[in-house]
Amino acid sequence: MNATFKGNGNMTRHHITRRTFLTGAGMLGIGGLVAARLPGAGLAHAASGPQPLHHRIPGTDHALPAVGLGSWITFNVGNDPVLLKNCTDVMAAFFAAGGAMIDSSPMYGSSQATIGHGLAELGIDREQVFATDKVWTSDEDGGPEQIDESARRWGIRQFNLLQVHNMLDWENQLPLLQDMKAAGALGYTGITTSHGRRHDLLGIIMEREAIDFIQVTYNPLDRAVEDRILPMARERNIAVIINRPFRGGRLTKALRGQPMPGLAADYGAQSWAQLILKYIVSHPAVTCAIPATTRVDHVRENMAAITPMPDADKVLLPEGKERHAIARAIEAAL
Amino acid sequence: MTAWWDYSLADFLLFSPRVYYRLFENMNTTWGLVVASALLAGVIAFYLALRHGLRGNRIIPVLLALVWAWSGYGFLWQYYLPINWAVSYLLPGFVLQVVLFVIFAVRPLPLCFGWRGDFSSYVGLALVAFALIVYPFIGLIEGRGLIQAELFGSAADPTVLGTLGFVLLSRGTWRWVLLPVPLAWCVISAGTLWVMDQKVAVVMLVALWMTVFCGWLDFRNGVTRRRLETAEID
Ligand SMILES: NC(=O)c1ccc[n+]([C@@H]2O[C@H](COP(=O)([O-])OP(=O)(O)OC[C@H]3O[C@@H](n4cnc5c(N)ncnc54)[C@H](OP(=O)(O)O)[C@@H]3O)[C@@H](O)[C@H]2O)c1
């Protein structure tokens, strides 16, 4: 942890708050979990059949499927029983295809509760899910309570990964996550941004702070992270999660009905969505992409993009110049 | 530090139109009788406003207090809040509006409803009629089923539109205090609908603009300031 960004006046309060939180966590029985192995390892054995492509979390022995599941908008369905069932079906298909990382945030309305509902309904083994959430508050003391509430909604005791959402109040919230990790109450720490915003600040935090993950926007049209952020992540052993792979759905919608380019067949991509995902996860710095969806067929299609064909032992992915050709083909199709 | 102004309006759209419109379907099917009663309350209030009867001056604010209370509790709290945390900041506005209507109903600030034949009256009449009769069917044009109809008295948007109409159909020095909450709702709702690509957002903005314009016209013409005769009040 680097304390240079914090005013001294704030330090005492943070420390008290974090200590209180960690003590409270112990009282809730989380202390027992601290010594236990955090879920996340061995995820490759979650489903039978051909396994999806896994990428190693840099600097660890843990690997993650290269496609996860987002939950912004798609899982915010309130108490609607029909839509809750629909989201549970999406999660079922996701896990059946070997998926693991689900990403949410306290900002996403009822999405956390929807995930909790789905996990409980499906009886998902805690080892099978890489629970990824965020802390999102500008109240410097508000993090612990929010994290507790998020875990309650998920129906879990601790997260695999917690990120500072949009770097909001990161000076106070990131040290909290770092302390939780040090105490064994959290697997990994991270920060997020999207839409190419605030890459300068992101770069500074990556340079100065000990973080395990960053989450940024990257797709064939939004490539700002290619210049500095992705190379930096590689250099510093930081795992990279990609949000908005389909530009919130606008990209796949714009491409709908357009003929697929010939090169798609070279990588076994059967849809634009698959071609985009292959483009994203083939970047050497990318750990996984987290498309969100309300549709079972789409989650299957997305997972299939990183799963070898029945007759193959490897997923076909573009490299180097081939990746540029895909980006150009997508630009040309729009 | 990352600040709130780094966010755009679209960042705060947390739900899809599908989920939003299903809120009305769920409310209409679960609370059918209450929803119908709230609509009926609006129709009665409209009738009383046009009849110019003295009793209406008391009953209309009571009916409007009831529908705002129901819309706040039924729609906002029960249905909208679970998908939109920002609603917790809007609920106090609904409570305030209910309190204001109660104050007008018990008469410390008298209001007098009725047709005056001026431009504002026409706009007021049009707004109430639109909220009661037309707004619920707008979804049909967009291909949504009638079961998802947004009805006056329960759904917030038509309740707000109708309320603006009732205010324009009224006289009284203090009637303007009934405007800030509905007008603020128009802005917020228009923003939400616009981000969801719903053309009906324009309706909220037009209603807002018309109300402000008519309010200004009435102010200039002295409609709001004209003393109410005791005979008009009791
Ligand atoms: N600052 C942050 O931390 C931040 C910001 C943005 C996003 N995120 C995270 O990243 C996740 C992903 O981003 P996003 O949800 O904004 O956008 P996205 O994943 O790029 O797009 C989601 C949209 O893509 C469509 N889609 C999914 N699979 C598809 C397929 N195979 N074919 C066609 N369309 C498909 C979905 O529609 P259907 O429902 O019809 O499938 C959905 O509406 C979020 O859910 C969230 O967890 C984080």
Tab-separated table of N, CA and C in Angstrom, chain B residues 133-210:
chain	number	residue	atom	x	y	z
B	133	ILE	N	-56.744	9.898	-20.528
B	133	ILE	CA	-57.279	9.101	-21.641
B	133	ILE	C	-56.222	8.664	-22.646
B	134	VAL	N	-55.310	9.572	-22.982
B	134	VAL	CA	-54.382	9.268	-24.086
B	134	VAL	C	-53.126	8.552	-23.606
B	135	TYR	N	-52.522	9.061	-22.519
B	135	TYR	CA	-51.207	8.546	-22.103
B	135	TYR	C	-51.179	7.023	-21.932
B	136	PRO	N	-52.225	6.434	-21.319
B	136	PRO	CA	-52.159	4.978	-21.119
B	136	PRO	C	-52.033	4.188	-22.418
B	137	PHE	N	-52.479	4.783	-23.524
B	137	PHE	CA	-52.488	4.033	-24.785
B	137	PHE	C	-51.261	4.303	-25.658
B	138	ILE	N	-50.392	5.191	-25.192
B	138	ILE	CA	-49.215	5.530	-26.008
B	138	ILE	C	-48.362	4.283	-26.257
B	139	GLY	N	-48.292	3.416	-25.249
B	139	GLY	CA	-47.490	2.201	-25.379
B	139	GLY	C	-47.928	1.325	-26.537
B	140	LEU	N	-49.235	1.413	-26.876
B	140	LEU	CA	-49.754	0.576	-27.972
B	140	LEU	C	-49.038	0.918	-29.281
B	141	ILE	N	-48.766	2.209	-29.454
B	141	ILE	CA	-48.080	2.647	-30.685
B	141	ILE	C	-46.694	2.007	-30.749
B	142	GLU	N	-46.080	1.871	-29.578
B	142	GLU	CA	-44.723	1.308	-29.518
B	142	GLU	C	-44.756	-0.224	-29.515
B	143	GLY	N	-45.962	-0.790	-29.564
B	143	GLY	CA	-46.069	-2.250	-29.633
B	143	GLY	C	-46.168	-2.934	-28.280
B	144	ARG	N	-46.391	-2.160	-27.213
B	144	ARG	CA	-46.552	-2.789	-25.905
B	144	ARG	C	-48.019	-3.127	-25.670
B	145	GLY	N	-48.247	-4.126	-24.832
B	145	GLY	CA	-49.612	-4.562	-24.563
B	145	GLY	C	-50.332	-3.607	-23.629
B	146	LEU	N	-51.664	-3.685	-23.634
B	146	LEU	CA	-52.483	-2.815	-22.796
B	146	LEU	C	-52.232	-3.072	-21.308
B	147	ILE	N	-51.820	-4.286	-21.001
B	147	ILE	CA	-51.571	-4.644	-19.609
B	147	ILE	C	-50.441	-3.789	-19.015
B	148	GLN	N	-49.589	-3.232	-19.899
B	148	GLN	CA	-48.488	-2.385	-19.414
B	148	GLN	C	-48.867	-0.905	-19.414
B	149	ALA	N	-50.179	-0.628	-19.550
B	149	ALA	CA	-50.619	0.775	-19.622
B	149	ALA	C	-50.204	1.541	-18.366
B	150	GLU	N	-49.727	2.762	-18.594
B	150	GLU	CA	-49.373	3.635	-17.457
B	150	GLU	C	-50.592	4.497	-17.157
B	151	LEU	N	-51.202	4.243	-16.024
B	151	LEU	CA	-52.479	4.890	-15.718
B	151	LEU	C	-52.331	6.018	-14.712
B	152	PHE	N	-53.130	7.067	-14.937
B	152	PHE	CA	-53.161	8.182	-14.000
B	152	PHE	C	-53.504	7.662	-12.605
B	153	GLY	N	-52.819	8.217	-11.629
B	153	GLY	CA	-53.130	7.843	-10.235
B	153	GLY	C	-52.191	6.798	-9.700
B	154	SER	N	-51.575	6.012	-10.609
B	154	SER	CA	-50.647	4.970	-10.152
B	154	SER	C	-49.264	5.199	-10.756
B	155	ALA	N	-49.182	5.167	-12.076
B	155	ALA	CA	-47.894	5.446	-12.729
B	155	ALA	C	-47.556	6.924	-12.521
B	156	ALA	N	-46.290	7.204	-12.313
B	156	ALA	CA	-45.911	8.575	-11.942
B	156	ALA	C	-46.087	9.577	-13.091
B	157	ASP	N	-45.696	9.188	-14.310
B	157	ASP	CA	-45.710	10.168	-15.407
B	157	ASP	C	-47.103	10.743	-15.679
B	158	PRO	N	-48.125	9.893	-15.927
B	158	PRO	CA	-49.445	10.486	-16.167
B	158	PRO	C	-49.998	11.203	-14.938
B	159	THR	N	-49.638	10.738	-13.744
B	159	THR	CA	-50.109	11.419	-12.525
B	159	THR	C	-49.548	12.841	-12.479
B	160	VAL	N	-48.286	12.952	-12.836
B	160	VAL	CA	-47.642	14.268	-12.845
B	160	VAL	C	-48.253	15.152	-13.937
B	161	LEU	N	-48.441	14.586	-15.130
B	161	LEU	CA	-49.011	15.377	-16.228
B	161	LEU	C	-50.400	15.885	-15.852
B	162	GLY	N	-51.216	14.996	-15.309
B	162	GLY	CA	-52.572	15.379	-14.905
B	162	GLY	C	-52.534	16.442	-13.814
B	163	THR	N	-51.622	16.297	-12.886
B	163	THR	CA	-51.525	17.266	-11.787
B	163	THR	C	-51.201	18.659	-12.327
B	164	LEU	N	-50.304	18.708	-13.298
B	164	LEU	CA	-49.979	20.012	-13.899
B	164	LEU	C	-51.250	20.632	-14.493
B	165	GLY	N	-52.054	19.778	-15.137
B	165	GLY	CA	-53.316	20.251	-15.714
B	165	GLY	C	-54.251	20.787	-14.637
B	166	PHE	N	-54.392	20.063	-13.536
B	166	PHE	CA	-55.273	20.506	-12.454
B	166	PHE	C	-54.798	21.849	-11.882
B	167	VAL	N	-53.486	21.998	-11.769
B	167	VAL	CA	-52.964	23.258	-11.218
B	167	VAL	C	-53.318	24.416	-12.170
B	168	LEU	N	-53.198	24.151	-13.486
B	168	LEU	CA	-53.530	25.215	-14.445
B	168	LEU	C	-55.027	25.525	-14.439
B	169	LEU	N	-55.838	24.546	-14.040
B	169	LEU	CA	-57.287	24.783	-13.972
B	169	LEU	C	-57.699	25.440	-12.653
B	170	SER	N	-56.706	25.775	-11.837
B	170	SER	CA	-57.049	26.349	-10.527
B	170	SER	C	-56.617	27.813	-10.432
B	171	ARG	N	-57.173	28.484	-9.457
B	171	ARG	CA	-56.765	29.842	-9.114
B	171	ARG	C	-56.414	29.877	-7.634
B	172	GLY	N	-55.601	30.866	-7.272
B	172	GLY	CA	-55.196	30.959	-5.866
B	172	GLY	C	-53.757	31.443	-5.812
B	173	THR	N	-53.475	32.357	-4.911
B	173	THR	CA	-52.158	32.992	-4.874
B	173	THR	C	-51.039	31.979	-4.701
B	174	TRP	N	-51.306	30.899	-3.969
B	174	TRP	CA	-50.241	29.956	-3.623
B	174	TRP	C	-50.201	28.712	-4.511
B	175	ARG	N	-50.954	28.729	-5.595
B	175	ARG	CA	-51.019	27.481	-6.383
B	175	ARG	C	-49.637	27.091	-6.926
B	176	TRP	N	-48.747	28.073	-7.109
B	176	TRP	CA	-47.431	27.765	-7.687
B	176	TRP	C	-46.631	26.790	-6.818
B	177	VAL	N	-46.927	26.728	-5.507
B	177	VAL	CA	-46.129	25.807	-4.677
B	177	VAL	C	-46.401	24.344	-5.052
B	178	LEU	N	-47.474	24.129	-5.807
B	178	LEU	CA	-47.771	22.755	-6.243
B	178	LEU	C	-46.978	22.369	-7.493
B	179	LEU	N	-46.212	23.324	-8.035
B	179	LEU	CA	-45.537	23.042	-9.306
B	179	LEU	C	-44.122	22.459	-9.215
B	180	PRO	N	-43.278	22.865	-8.255
B	180	PRO	CA	-41.871	22.415	-8.313
B	180	PRO	C	-41.690	20.905	-8.387
B	181	VAL	N	-42.414	20.156	-7.572
B	181	VAL	CA	-42.195	18.700	-7.571
B	181	VAL	C	-42.592	18.088	-8.926
B	182	PRO	N	-43.819	18.357	-9.426
B	182	PRO	CA	-44.149	17.787	-10.744
B	182	PRO	C	-43.217	18.261	-11.860
B	183	LEU	N	-42.811	19.529	-11.810
B	183	LEU	CA	-41.927	20.017	-12.879
B	183	LEU	C	-40.559	19.332	-12.798
B	184	ALA	N	-40.062	19.158	-11.566
B	184	ALA	CA	-38.779	18.459	-11.414
B	184	ALA	C	-38.915	17.026	-11.909
B	185	TRP	N	-40.064	16.409	-11.623
B	185	TRP	CA	-40.277	15.036	-12.097
B	185	TRP	C	-40.252	14.992	-13.626
B	186	CYS	N	-40.863	16.009	-14.254
B	186	CYS	CA	-40.882	16.053	-15.734
B	186	CYS	C	-39.447	16.010	-16.270
B	187	VAL	N	-38.559	16.782	-15.661
B	187	VAL	CA	-37.174	16.833	-16.132
B	187	VAL	C	-36.516	15.463	-15.952
B	188	ILE	N	-36.677	14.896	-14.758
B	188	ILE	CA	-36.015	13.625	-14.454
B	188	ILE	C	-36.573	12.504	-15.340
B	189	SER	N	-37.884	12.492	-15.459
B	189	SER	CA	-38.500	11.426	-16.252
B	189	SER	C	-38.144	11.574	-17.735
B	190	ALA	N	-38.139	12.815	-18.218
B	190	ALA	CA	-37.777	13.039	-19.626
B	190	ALA	C	-36.355	12.526	-19.859
B	191	GLY	N	-35.452	12.812	-18.917
B	191	GLY	CA	-34.067	12.341	-19.041
B	191	GLY	C	-34.000	10.823	-19.088
B	192	THR	N	-34.745	10.190	-18.196
B	192	THR	CA	-34.738	8.718	-18.143
B	192	THR	C	-35.277	8.129	-19.441
B	193	LEU	N	-36.415	8.665	-19.879
B	193	LEU	CA	-37.042	8.122	-21.095
B	193	LEU	C	-36.160	8.382	-22.318
B	194	TRP	N	-35.542	9.543	-22.326
B	194	TRP	CA	-34.670	9.899	-23.456
B	194	TRP	C	-33.483	8.946	-23.540
B	195	VAL	N	-32.861	8.659	-22.391
B	195	VAL	CA	-31.717	7.739	-22.386
B	195	VAL	C	-32.169	6.331	-22.794
B	196	MET	N	-33.442	6.016	-22.504
B	196	MET	CA	-33.962	4.698	-22.917
B	196	MET	C	-34.455	4.710	-24.365
B	197	ASP	N	-34.220	5.831	-25.067
B	197	ASP	CA	-34.655	5.962	-26.468
B	197	ASP	C	-36.162	5.946	-26.620
B	198	GLN	N	-36.879	6.438	-25.631
B	198	GLN	CA	-38.339	6.460	-25.699
B	198	GLN	C	-38.800	7.861	-26.120
B	199	LYS	N	-39.501	7.903	-27.263
B	199	LYS	CA	-39.895	9.214	-27.819
B	199	LYS	C	-40.839	9.970	-26.896
B	200	VAL	N	-41.529	9.232	-26.041
B	200	VAL	CA	-42.506	9.854	-25.153
B	200	VAL	C	-41.840	10.853	-24.199
B	201	ALA	N	-40.524	10.844	-24.141
B	201	ALA	CA	-39.786	11.819	-23.324
B	201	ALA	C	-40.196	13.244	-23.695
B	202	VAL	N	-40.477	13.426	-24.990
B	202	VAL	CA	-40.840	14.761	-25.483
B	202	VAL	C	-42.108	15.265	-24.786
B	203	VAL	N	-43.040	14.356	-24.541
B	203	VAL	CA	-44.311	14.733	-23.914
B	203	VAL	C	-44.054	15.408	-22.565
B	204	MET	N	-43.139	14.825	-21.779
B	204	MET	CA	-42.856	15.381	-20.451
B	204	MET	C	-42.270	16.796	-20.584
B	205	LEU	N	-41.415	16.965	-21.589
B	205	LEU	CA	-40.787	18.270	-21.761
B	205	LEU	C	-41.787	19.312	-22.268
B	206	VAL	N	-42.658	18.892	-23.187
B	206	VAL	CA	-43.673	19.823	-23.705
B	206	VAL	C	-44.603	20.238	-22.558
B	207	ALA	N	-45.000	19.262	-21.733
B	207	ALA	CA	-45.896	19.571	-20.606
B	207	ALA	C	-45.221	20.562	-19.660
B	208	LEU	N	-43.958	20.334	-19.406
B	208	LEU	CA	-43.210	21.231	-18.523
B	208	LEU	C	-43.198	22.649	-19.089
B	209	TRP	N	-42.863	22.732	-20.370
B	209	TRP	CA	-42.743	24.032	-21.011
B	209	TRP	C	-44.095	24.754	-21.028
B	210	MET	N	-45.146	24.015	-21.388
B	210	MET	CA	-46.484	24.616	-21.460
B	210	MET	C	-46.919	25.124	-20.088
